[in-house]
Every structure is written in structure tokens, then in C-alpha cells.
PDB file of C-alpha atoms and ligand atoms in Angstrom:
ATOM      1  CA  MET A   1      -9.687  94.903  32.022  1.00  0.00           C
ATOM      2  CA  ASP A   2      -8.784  91.919  34.106  1.00  0.00           C
ATOM      3  CA  ARG A   3     -10.961  92.099  37.183  1.00  0.00           C
ATOM      4  CA  HIS A   4      -9.059  89.300  38.876  1.00  0.00           C
ATOM      5  CA  LEU A   5      -6.062  91.311  39.925  1.00  0.00           C
ATOM      6  CA  SER A   6      -3.880  89.746  42.557  1.00  0.00           C
ATOM      7  CA  GLN A   7      -3.395  93.018  44.465  1.00  0.00           C
ATOM      8  CA  ASP A   8      -6.765  92.440  46.067  1.00  0.00           C
ATOM      9  CA  VAL A   9      -5.474  89.499  48.048  1.00  0.00           C
ATOM     10  CA  ARG A  10      -2.646  90.386  50.347  1.00  0.00           C
ATOM     11  CA  PRO A  11      -1.837  88.725  53.653  1.00  0.00           C
ATOM     12  CA  VAL A  12      -3.895  89.802  56.627  1.00  0.00           C
ATOM     13  CA  PHE A  13      -2.056  92.185  58.915  1.00  0.00           C
ATOM     14  CA  ALA A  14      -1.210  90.194  62.014  1.00  0.00           C
ATOM     15  CA  SER A  15      -1.298  93.316  64.154  1.00  0.00           C
ATOM     16  CA  GLU A  16      -4.975  94.061  63.552  1.00  0.00           C
ATOM     17  CA  ASN A  17      -7.148  94.011  66.614  1.00  0.00           C
ATOM     18  CA  VAL A  18      -9.631  91.333  67.607  1.00  0.00           C
ATOM     19  CA  PRO A  19     -12.685  92.427  69.583  1.00  0.00           C
ATOM     20  CA  THR A  20     -12.798  91.594  73.256  1.00  0.00           C
ATOM     21  CA  MET A  21     -15.820  89.585  74.346  1.00  0.00           C
ATOM     22  CA  ARG A  22     -17.442  90.816  77.528  1.00  0.00           C
ATOM     23  CA  ALA A  23     -20.590  89.951  79.423  1.00  0.00           C
ATOM     24  CA  PRO A  24     -23.645  92.002  78.395  1.00  0.00           C
ATOM     25  CA  ASP A  25     -24.151  95.303  80.214  1.00  0.00           C
ATOM     26  CA  VAL A  26     -27.579  96.546  81.178  1.00  0.00           C
ATOM     27  CA  SER A  27     -27.029 100.293  80.913  1.00  0.00           C
ATOM     28  CA  LEU A  28     -29.180 101.987  78.293  1.00  0.00           C
ATOM     29  CA  HIS A  29     -26.242 103.687  76.626  1.00  0.00           C
ATOM     30  CA  ARG A  30     -24.371 100.453  76.231  1.00  0.00           C
ATOM     31  CA  ARG A  31     -27.402  98.550  75.036  1.00  0.00           C
ATOM     32  CA  LEU A  32     -27.852 101.158  72.325  1.00  0.00           C
ATOM     33  CA  LEU A  33     -24.302 100.573  71.263  1.00  0.00           C
ATOM     34  CA  LEU A  34     -24.388  96.792  71.245  1.00  0.00           C
ATOM     35  CA  ARG A  35     -22.292  95.387  68.480  1.00  0.00           C
ATOM     36  CA  GLY A  36     -24.148  93.701  65.684  1.00  0.00           C
ATOM     37  CA  GLY A  37     -26.790  96.381  65.627  1.00  0.00           C
ATOM     38  CA  ALA A  38     -29.722  94.184  66.641  1.00  0.00           C
ATOM     39  CA  GLY A  39     -30.323  96.601  69.479  1.00  0.00           C
ATOM     40  CA  LEU A  40     -29.114  99.537  67.429  1.00  0.00           C
ATOM     41  CA  LEU A  41     -31.499 101.543  65.294  1.00  0.00           C
ATOM     42  CA  GLY A  42     -34.444  99.561  66.611  1.00  0.00           C
ATOM     43  CA  VAL A  43     -33.784  96.758  64.144  1.00  0.00           C
ATOM     44  CA  SER A  44     -35.019  94.144  66.574  1.00  0.00           C
ATOM     45  CA  ALA A  45     -38.507  95.643  66.378  1.00  0.00           C
ATOM     46  CA  LEU A  46     -38.746  94.932  62.642  1.00  0.00           C
ATOM     47  CA  PRO A  47     -40.505  91.775  61.402  1.00  0.00           C
ATOM     48  CA  LEU A  48     -37.273  90.087  60.413  1.00  0.00           C
ATOM     49  CA  ALA A  49     -36.382  86.422  60.387  1.00  0.00           C
ATOM     50  CA  PRO A  50     -33.902  85.256  63.042  1.00  0.00           C
ATOM     51  CA  LEU A  51     -30.344  86.425  62.595  1.00  0.00           C
ATOM     52  CA  LEU A  52     -28.374  84.195  60.286  1.00  0.00           C
ATOM     53  CA  ALA A  53     -25.361  84.671  62.492  1.00  0.00           C
ATOM     54  CA  ALA A  54     -24.409  86.894  65.361  1.00  0.00           C
ATOM     55  CA  ALA A  55     -21.469  88.713  63.869  1.00  0.00           C
ATOM     56  CA  GLN A  56     -19.835  91.586  65.737  1.00  0.00           C
ATOM     57  CA  SER A  57     -21.038  89.895  68.883  1.00  0.00           C
ATOM     58  CA  GLY A  58     -20.099  91.366  72.209  1.00  0.00           C
ATOM     59  CA  GLU A  59     -20.228  95.011  73.097  1.00  0.00           C
ATOM     60  CA  LEU A  60     -19.041  97.839  70.951  1.00  0.00           C
ATOM     61  CA  CYS A  61     -18.299  99.987  73.996  1.00  0.00           C
ATOM     62  CA  VAL A  62     -16.862  98.798  77.307  1.00  0.00           C
ATOM     63  CA  ASP A  63     -16.221 101.380  80.017  1.00  0.00           C
ATOM     64  CA  GLY A  64     -16.526 104.125  77.439  1.00  0.00           C
ATOM     65  CA  GLN A  65     -13.922 102.619  75.153  1.00  0.00           C
ATOM     66  CA  ALA A  66     -14.217 100.850  71.816  1.00  0.00           C
ATOM     67  CA  GLU A  67     -11.601  98.951  69.863  1.00  0.00           C
ATOM     68  CA  ARG A  68     -10.876 100.411  66.473  1.00  0.00           C
ATOM     69  CA  THR A  69     -12.159  98.597  63.420  1.00  0.00           C
ATOM     70  CA  ALA A  70      -9.524  96.531  61.638  1.00  0.00           C
ATOM     71  CA  LYS A  71      -8.104  98.076  58.485  1.00  0.00           C
ATOM     72  CA  GLN A  72      -7.810  96.202  55.206  1.00  0.00           C
ATOM     73  CA  THR A  73      -6.411  96.912  51.782  1.00  0.00           C
ATOM     74  CA  ALA A  74      -8.498  98.986  49.386  1.00  0.00           C
ATOM     75  CA  GLY A  75      -7.600  96.643  46.527  1.00  0.00           C
ATOM     76  CA  PRO A  76      -7.403  97.824  42.909  1.00  0.00           C
ATOM     77  CA  PHE A  77     -11.024  98.724  42.236  1.00  0.00           C
ATOM     78  CA  HIS A  78     -11.641 101.943  44.158  1.00  0.00           C
ATOM     79  CA  LEU A  79     -12.732 104.911  42.059  1.00  0.00           C
ATOM     80  CA  THR A  80     -12.636 108.484  43.298  1.00  0.00           C
ATOM     81  CA  GLY A  81     -15.642 110.693  42.766  1.00  0.00           C
ATOM     82  CA  ALA A  82     -18.473 108.311  43.620  1.00  0.00           C
ATOM     83  CA  PRO A  83     -21.768 110.205  44.011  1.00  0.00           C
ATOM     84  CA  PHE A  84     -23.611 110.747  47.276  1.00  0.00           C
ATOM     85  CA  ARG A  85     -26.737 108.575  47.255  1.00  0.00           C
ATOM     86  CA  ASP A  86     -28.298 105.945  49.490  1.00  0.00           C
ATOM     87  CA  ASP A  87     -29.349 103.490  46.773  1.00  0.00           C
ATOM     88  CA  PHE A  88     -26.511 101.932  44.782  1.00  0.00           C
ATOM     89  CA  ARG A  89     -28.630  99.406  42.910  1.00  0.00           C
ATOM     90  CA  VAL A  90     -28.632  99.264  39.120  1.00  0.00           C
ATOM     91  CA  GLU A  91     -31.876  99.135  37.178  1.00  0.00           C
ATOM     92  CA  GLY A  92     -32.324  95.746  35.535  1.00  0.00           C
ATOM     93  CA  MET A  93     -29.505  94.055  37.440  1.00  0.00           C
ATOM     94  CA  ASP A  94     -30.544  90.788  39.088  1.00  0.00           C
ATOM     95  CA  GLY A  95     -29.501  90.213  42.659  1.00  0.00           C
ATOM     96  CA  LYS A  96     -30.533  90.151  46.280  1.00  0.00           C
ATOM     97  CA  ASP A  97     -31.462  93.515  47.746  1.00  0.00           C
ATOM     98  CA  LEU A  98     -29.225  94.304  50.696  1.00  0.00           C
ATOM     99  CA  THR A  99     -29.648  97.118  53.195  1.00  0.00           C
ATOM    100  CA  VAL A 100     -26.547  97.930  55.211  1.00  0.00           C
ATOM    101  CA  ARG A 101     -26.825 100.158  58.262  1.00  0.00           C
ATOM    102  CA  GLY A 102     -24.961 100.905  61.447  1.00  0.00           C
ATOM    103  CA  GLN A 103     -23.155 103.558  63.397  1.00  0.00           C
ATOM    104  CA  VAL A 104     -19.753 105.223  63.296  1.00  0.00           C
ATOM    105  CA  VAL A 105     -18.178 106.010  66.673  1.00  0.00           C
ATOM    106  CA  ASP A 106     -14.712 106.984  67.839  1.00  0.00           C
ATOM    107  CA  VAL A 107     -12.608 104.973  70.287  1.00  0.00           C
ATOM    108  CA  ALA A 108     -14.235 106.941  73.132  1.00  0.00           C
ATOM    109  CA  CYS A 109     -17.644 105.699  71.920  1.00  0.00           C
ATOM    110  CA  ARG A 110     -18.772 109.127  70.776  1.00  0.00           C
ATOM    111  CA  PRO A 111     -20.978 109.046  67.652  1.00  0.00           C
ATOM    112  CA  VAL A 112     -19.222 110.571  64.650  1.00  0.00           C
ATOM    113  CA  THR A 113     -21.507 113.027  62.894  1.00  0.00           C
ATOM    114  CA  GLY A 114     -20.872 113.826  59.251  1.00  0.00           C
ATOM    115  CA  ALA A 115     -18.504 110.917  58.567  1.00  0.00           C
ATOM    116  CA  VAL A 116     -18.397 110.038  54.878  1.00  0.00           C
ATOM    117  CA  LEU A 117     -18.542 106.366  53.912  1.00  0.00           C
ATOM    118  CA  ASP A 118     -17.254 105.665  50.406  1.00  0.00           C
ATOM    119  CA  VAL A 119     -18.556 102.235  49.371  1.00  0.00           C
ATOM    120  CA  TRP A 120     -17.629 100.002  46.433  1.00  0.00           C
ATOM    121  CA  GLN A 121     -18.224  96.357  45.602  1.00  0.00           C
ATOM    122  CA  ALA A 122     -18.514  93.692  42.917  1.00  0.00           C
ATOM    123  CA  ASP A 123     -21.875  92.998  41.310  1.00  0.00           C
ATOM    124  CA  PRO A 124     -23.813  89.782  42.088  1.00  0.00           C
ATOM    125  CA  THR A 125     -21.750  87.905  39.478  1.00  0.00           C
ATOM    126  CA  GLY A 126     -18.439  89.046  40.962  1.00  0.00           C
ATOM    127  CA  VAL A 127     -17.608  91.805  38.456  1.00  0.00           C
ATOM    128  CA  TYR A 128     -16.531  95.345  39.378  1.00  0.00           C
ATOM    129  CA  ASP A 129     -17.779  98.188  37.248  1.00  0.00           C
ATOM    130  CA  THR A 130     -14.679 100.321  36.674  1.00  0.00           C
ATOM    131  CA  ARG A 131     -16.082 102.625  33.991  1.00  0.00           C
ATOM    132  CA  SER A 132     -18.921 104.217  35.946  1.00  0.00           C
ATOM    133  CA  PHE A 133     -20.226 104.108  39.491  1.00  0.00           C
ATOM    134  CA  GLN A 134     -22.493 101.079  39.433  1.00  0.00           C
ATOM    135  CA  LEU A 135     -22.868  99.641  42.938  1.00  0.00           C
ATOM    136  CA  ARG A 136     -20.771 102.463  44.338  1.00  0.00           C
ATOM    137  CA  GLY A 137     -21.651 105.527  46.324  1.00  0.00           C
ATOM    138  CA  LYS A 138     -21.071 107.720  49.330  1.00  0.00           C
ATOM    139  CA  VAL A 139     -23.305 108.190  52.351  1.00  0.00           C
ATOM    140  CA  GLN A 140     -22.888 110.461  55.360  1.00  0.00           C
ATOM    141  CA  THR A 141     -23.639 109.761  58.998  1.00  0.00           C
ATOM    142  CA  ASP A 142     -26.416 111.662  60.755  1.00  0.00           C
ATOM    143  CA  ALA A 143     -26.304 113.457  64.114  1.00  0.00           C
ATOM    144  CA  ASP A 144     -26.159 110.101  65.911  1.00  0.00           C
ATOM    145  CA  GLY A 145     -23.395 108.766  63.706  1.00  0.00           C
ATOM    146  CA  ARG A 146     -25.785 106.485  61.856  1.00  0.00           C
ATOM    147  CA  TYR A 147     -25.644 105.534  58.201  1.00  0.00           C
ATOM    148  CA  GLN A 148     -27.628 103.388  55.804  1.00  0.00           C
ATOM    149  CA  PHE A 149     -27.466 102.372  52.157  1.00  0.00           C
ATOM    150  CA  LEU A 150     -29.254  99.993  49.825  1.00  0.00           C
ATOM    151  CA  THR A 151     -27.361  97.812  47.372  1.00  0.00           C
ATOM    152  CA  LEU A 152     -27.229  94.299  45.925  1.00  0.00           C
ATOM    153  CA  LYS A 153     -25.383  91.460  47.573  1.00  0.00           C
ATOM    154  CA  PRO A 154     -21.970  91.140  45.878  1.00  0.00           C
ATOM    155  CA  GLY A 155     -20.749  87.893  44.353  1.00  0.00           C
ATOM    156  CA  SER A 156     -17.451  86.148  44.909  1.00  0.00           C
ATOM    157  CA  TYR A 157     -14.573  86.316  42.441  1.00  0.00           C
ATOM    158  CA  GLY A 158     -11.047  85.098  41.927  1.00  0.00           C
ATOM    159  CA  SER A 159      -8.916  83.051  39.596  1.00  0.00           C
ATOM    160  CA  GLY A 160      -6.056  81.320  41.330  1.00  0.00           C
ATOM    161  CA  PHE A 161      -7.204  82.927  44.564  1.00  0.00           C
ATOM    162  CA  VAL A 162     -10.530  83.321  46.347  1.00  0.00           C
ATOM    163  CA  ARG A 163     -12.383  86.490  47.256  1.00  0.00           C
ATOM    164  CA  THR A 164     -15.448  85.653  49.275  1.00  0.00           C
ATOM    165  CA  PRO A 165     -18.367  88.131  48.976  1.00  0.00           C
ATOM    166  CA  HIS A 166     -17.371  91.440  50.593  1.00  0.00           C
ATOM    167  CA  ILE A 167     -18.029  95.173  50.533  1.00  0.00           C
ATOM    168  CA  HIS A 168     -15.233  97.755  50.517  1.00  0.00           C
ATOM    169  CA  VAL A 169     -15.705 100.834  52.701  1.00  0.00           C
ATOM    170  CA  ARG A 170     -13.514 103.881  53.288  1.00  0.00           C
ATOM    171  CA  VAL A 171     -14.646 106.061  56.198  1.00  0.00           C
ATOM    172  CA  GLN A 172     -13.414 109.635  56.522  1.00  0.00           C
ATOM    173  CA  ALA A 173     -14.213 112.118  59.268  1.00  0.00           C
ATOM    174  CA  GLU A 174     -12.640 115.316  60.515  1.00  0.00           C
ATOM    175  CA  GLY A 175     -10.037 114.774  63.222  1.00  0.00           C
ATOM    176  CA  LEU A 176     -10.041 110.988  62.814  1.00  0.00           C
ATOM    177  CA  LEU A 177      -7.765 108.612  60.939  1.00  0.00           C
ATOM    178  CA  GLU A 178      -9.113 107.446  57.609  1.00  0.00           C
ATOM    179  CA  LEU A 179     -10.418 103.900  57.896  1.00  0.00           C
ATOM    180  CA  THR A 180     -10.387 101.604  54.872  1.00  0.00           C
ATOM    181  CA  THR A 181     -11.699  98.110  55.396  1.00  0.00           C
ATOM    182  CA  GLN A 182     -13.871  95.333  53.977  1.00  0.00           C
ATOM    183  CA  LEU A 183     -17.078  93.835  55.353  1.00  0.00           C
ATOM    184  CA  TYR A 184     -17.948  90.156  55.113  1.00  0.00           C
ATOM    185  CA  PHE A 185     -21.077  87.995  55.179  1.00  0.00           C
ATOM    186  CA  PRO A 186     -21.651  85.196  57.676  1.00  0.00           C
ATOM    187  CA  ASP A 187     -22.255  81.625  56.577  1.00  0.00           C
ATOM    188  CA  GLU A 188     -20.337  81.963  53.307  1.00  0.00           C
ATOM    189  CA  GLU A 189     -18.559  78.786  52.263  1.00  0.00           C
ATOM    190  CA  LEU A 190     -15.705  80.763  50.720  1.00  0.00           C
ATOM    191  CA  ASN A 191     -14.899  82.763  53.857  1.00  0.00           C
ATOM    192  CA  ALA A 192     -12.505  80.073  55.061  1.00  0.00           C
ATOM    193  CA  GLN A 193     -10.665  80.072  51.721  1.00  0.00           C
ATOM    194  CA  ASP A 194     -10.187  83.845  51.475  1.00  0.00           C
ATOM    195  CA  ALA A 195      -6.815  84.994  52.822  1.00  0.00           C
ATOM    196  CA  LEU A 196      -8.237  88.427  53.654  1.00  0.00           C
ATOM    197  CA  TYR A 197     -11.347  87.274  55.497  1.00  0.00           C
ATOM    198  CA  ARG A 198     -11.533  88.274  59.177  1.00  0.00           C
ATOM    199  CA  PRO A 199     -14.355  87.225  61.505  1.00  0.00           C
ATOM    200  CA  ASP A 200     -14.266  90.577  63.319  1.00  0.00           C
ATOM    201  CA  LEU A 201     -15.285  92.230  60.040  1.00  0.00           C
ATOM    202  CA  LEU A 202     -18.434  90.131  59.666  1.00  0.00           C
ATOM    203  CA  MET A 203     -21.697  91.989  59.330  1.00  0.00           C
ATOM    204  CA  SER A 204     -24.761  90.756  61.174  1.00  0.00           C
ATOM    205  CA  VAL A 205     -27.171  89.689  58.450  1.00  0.00           C
ATOM    206  CA  SER A 206     -30.843  88.778  58.627  1.00  0.00           C
ATOM    207  CA  LYS A 207     -33.458  88.003  56.001  1.00  0.00           C
ATOM    208  CA  GLY A 208     -36.457  90.306  55.864  1.00  0.00           C
ATOM    209  CA  TYR A 209     -39.380  90.914  53.574  1.00  0.00           C
ATOM    210  CA  ALA A 210     -37.410  93.557  51.727  1.00  0.00           C
ATOM    211  CA  GLY A 211     -34.320  91.430  51.214  1.00  0.00           C
ATOM    212  CA  LEU A 212     -31.215  91.074  53.320  1.00  0.00           C
ATOM    213  CA  SER A 213     -30.593  93.446  56.199  1.00  0.00           C
ATOM    214  CA  ALA A 214     -27.035  93.853  57.474  1.00  0.00           C
ATOM    215  CA  THR A 215     -25.476  95.909  60.237  1.00  0.00           C
ATOM    216  CA  PHE A 216     -21.920  96.922  60.981  1.00  0.00           C
ATOM    217  CA  ASN A 217     -20.583  99.540  63.376  1.00  0.00           C
ATOM    218  CA  PHE A 218     -17.276 101.291  62.661  1.00  0.00           C
ATOM    219  CA  VAL A 219     -14.843 102.526  65.289  1.00  0.00           C
ATOM    220  CA  MET A 220     -12.393 105.250  64.209  1.00  0.00           C
ATOM    221  CA  GLU A 221      -9.239 106.366  66.000  1.00  0.00           C
ATOM    222  CA  PRO A 222      -7.912 109.904  66.412  1.00  0.00           C
ATOM    223  CA  ALA A 223      -5.713 111.350  63.698  1.00  0.00           C
TER     224      ALA A 223
HETATM  225 FE1  LIG B 301     -12.886  93.375  46.364  1.00  0.00          FE
END
């Protein structure tokens, strides 16, 4: 099957939101919900190298409100029925280990418990597995709305168009609108050439002893 289908590159929706940058707030609640996750989940206490880039900078919640995460096309490679698991890696497949973690909240900044994140991506060489569930899986948020999964960093792909490395995520939760989007990596040369790339969908990525560590927080709106 041709993995370079053009449906995966459609124009960015001009109406999607762009996060508002505000001065840091000192309240504990807000510090726990800082965008980028460095203050979320205690990541800053880990022996990680300096952040490669401060994506999702600014606050996730301002005056008890959060701007919804921008939606993007699912593209042609989603498969239904991916298994629940927190490690999507494939035995024997070369690549950089990547841990992705963060929090799901609603637009009122309330953590969303039990949200299901359906994740799919290309392998490190830019190929999607469409016959099984390699590098795919579902995870569920805990009581604080937090999620985490382990995977391999995806490669870029495209022929006649450019898809910079990205991870597809569909988030579903009771009472909230389904959110399908794509997450991007900072400092990628191809970001500027990818018509779908959006800076507000950048993960914060750092290098640690166990590979790459990325964070992204999702904001869902009411159904
Ligand atoms: Fe894709």
C-alpha cells in the first residue's frame, strides 16, 4: 500500500486557536498546570538535560479557563481496535525511545479522568504499519487526568509533500467533544516545510538517560 497518501496533508484550518501568552502565575494550582509539563508530574526533578525547546510555553490555565487544543486531520492511517497498553515499541525495531506524558483537562481546567487517548504514528523510517498495531495503542488518564506512554520517535515521510515527524492522537472522554490532533517535535528542520505543522501543537522535549521525554497537555471542550 502506498504510505504516501496525499490525504494526510490538507491545509491548516485558519480558525484554530493559538494559545495566549500570559505572565507566570505563582498560585500552586496554576503552577501544577503550567503548559509544557516541566512543572507538571514533577518532571523538573528528574535528572534530565535542559529542555531542547520550550514548547507549549505560557500557562495552560488562566483564571480557571484553558483554550482548547487545536484539531487536525486524522489522515489515512488510523486503525480502529488498537490495544490498551503503555508501551508501543516493537521488539527489534531500531529507534530513539520516547516517553510522552501530560494531562488532559477541560476548558474549565478540570482534570479529565478516564479519557482514552488513541495513538498512532509512523515508525522511525517514516512507515506506518497498517496490518497490525505496531507503534499504536490506547492509554487512559488517571484520577488526575494524567497519561503516559512509551514509543519510538517517528520518522518523517512524504513524496511530493513533506510530513515532519509527528504523532497522531484521538482523545475521547464522556461529555466532551472528541479531539483528534497531531503532536510535533521542536527543532525539526522539516517543521517549516510541513503544511500541517502548528507551533501550538509542539511537545516539550528533553533528552534523558532513558531516551527522549516529551510532554503535551490536551484541553477538551464540552460536547
Ligand atoms: Fe501522519
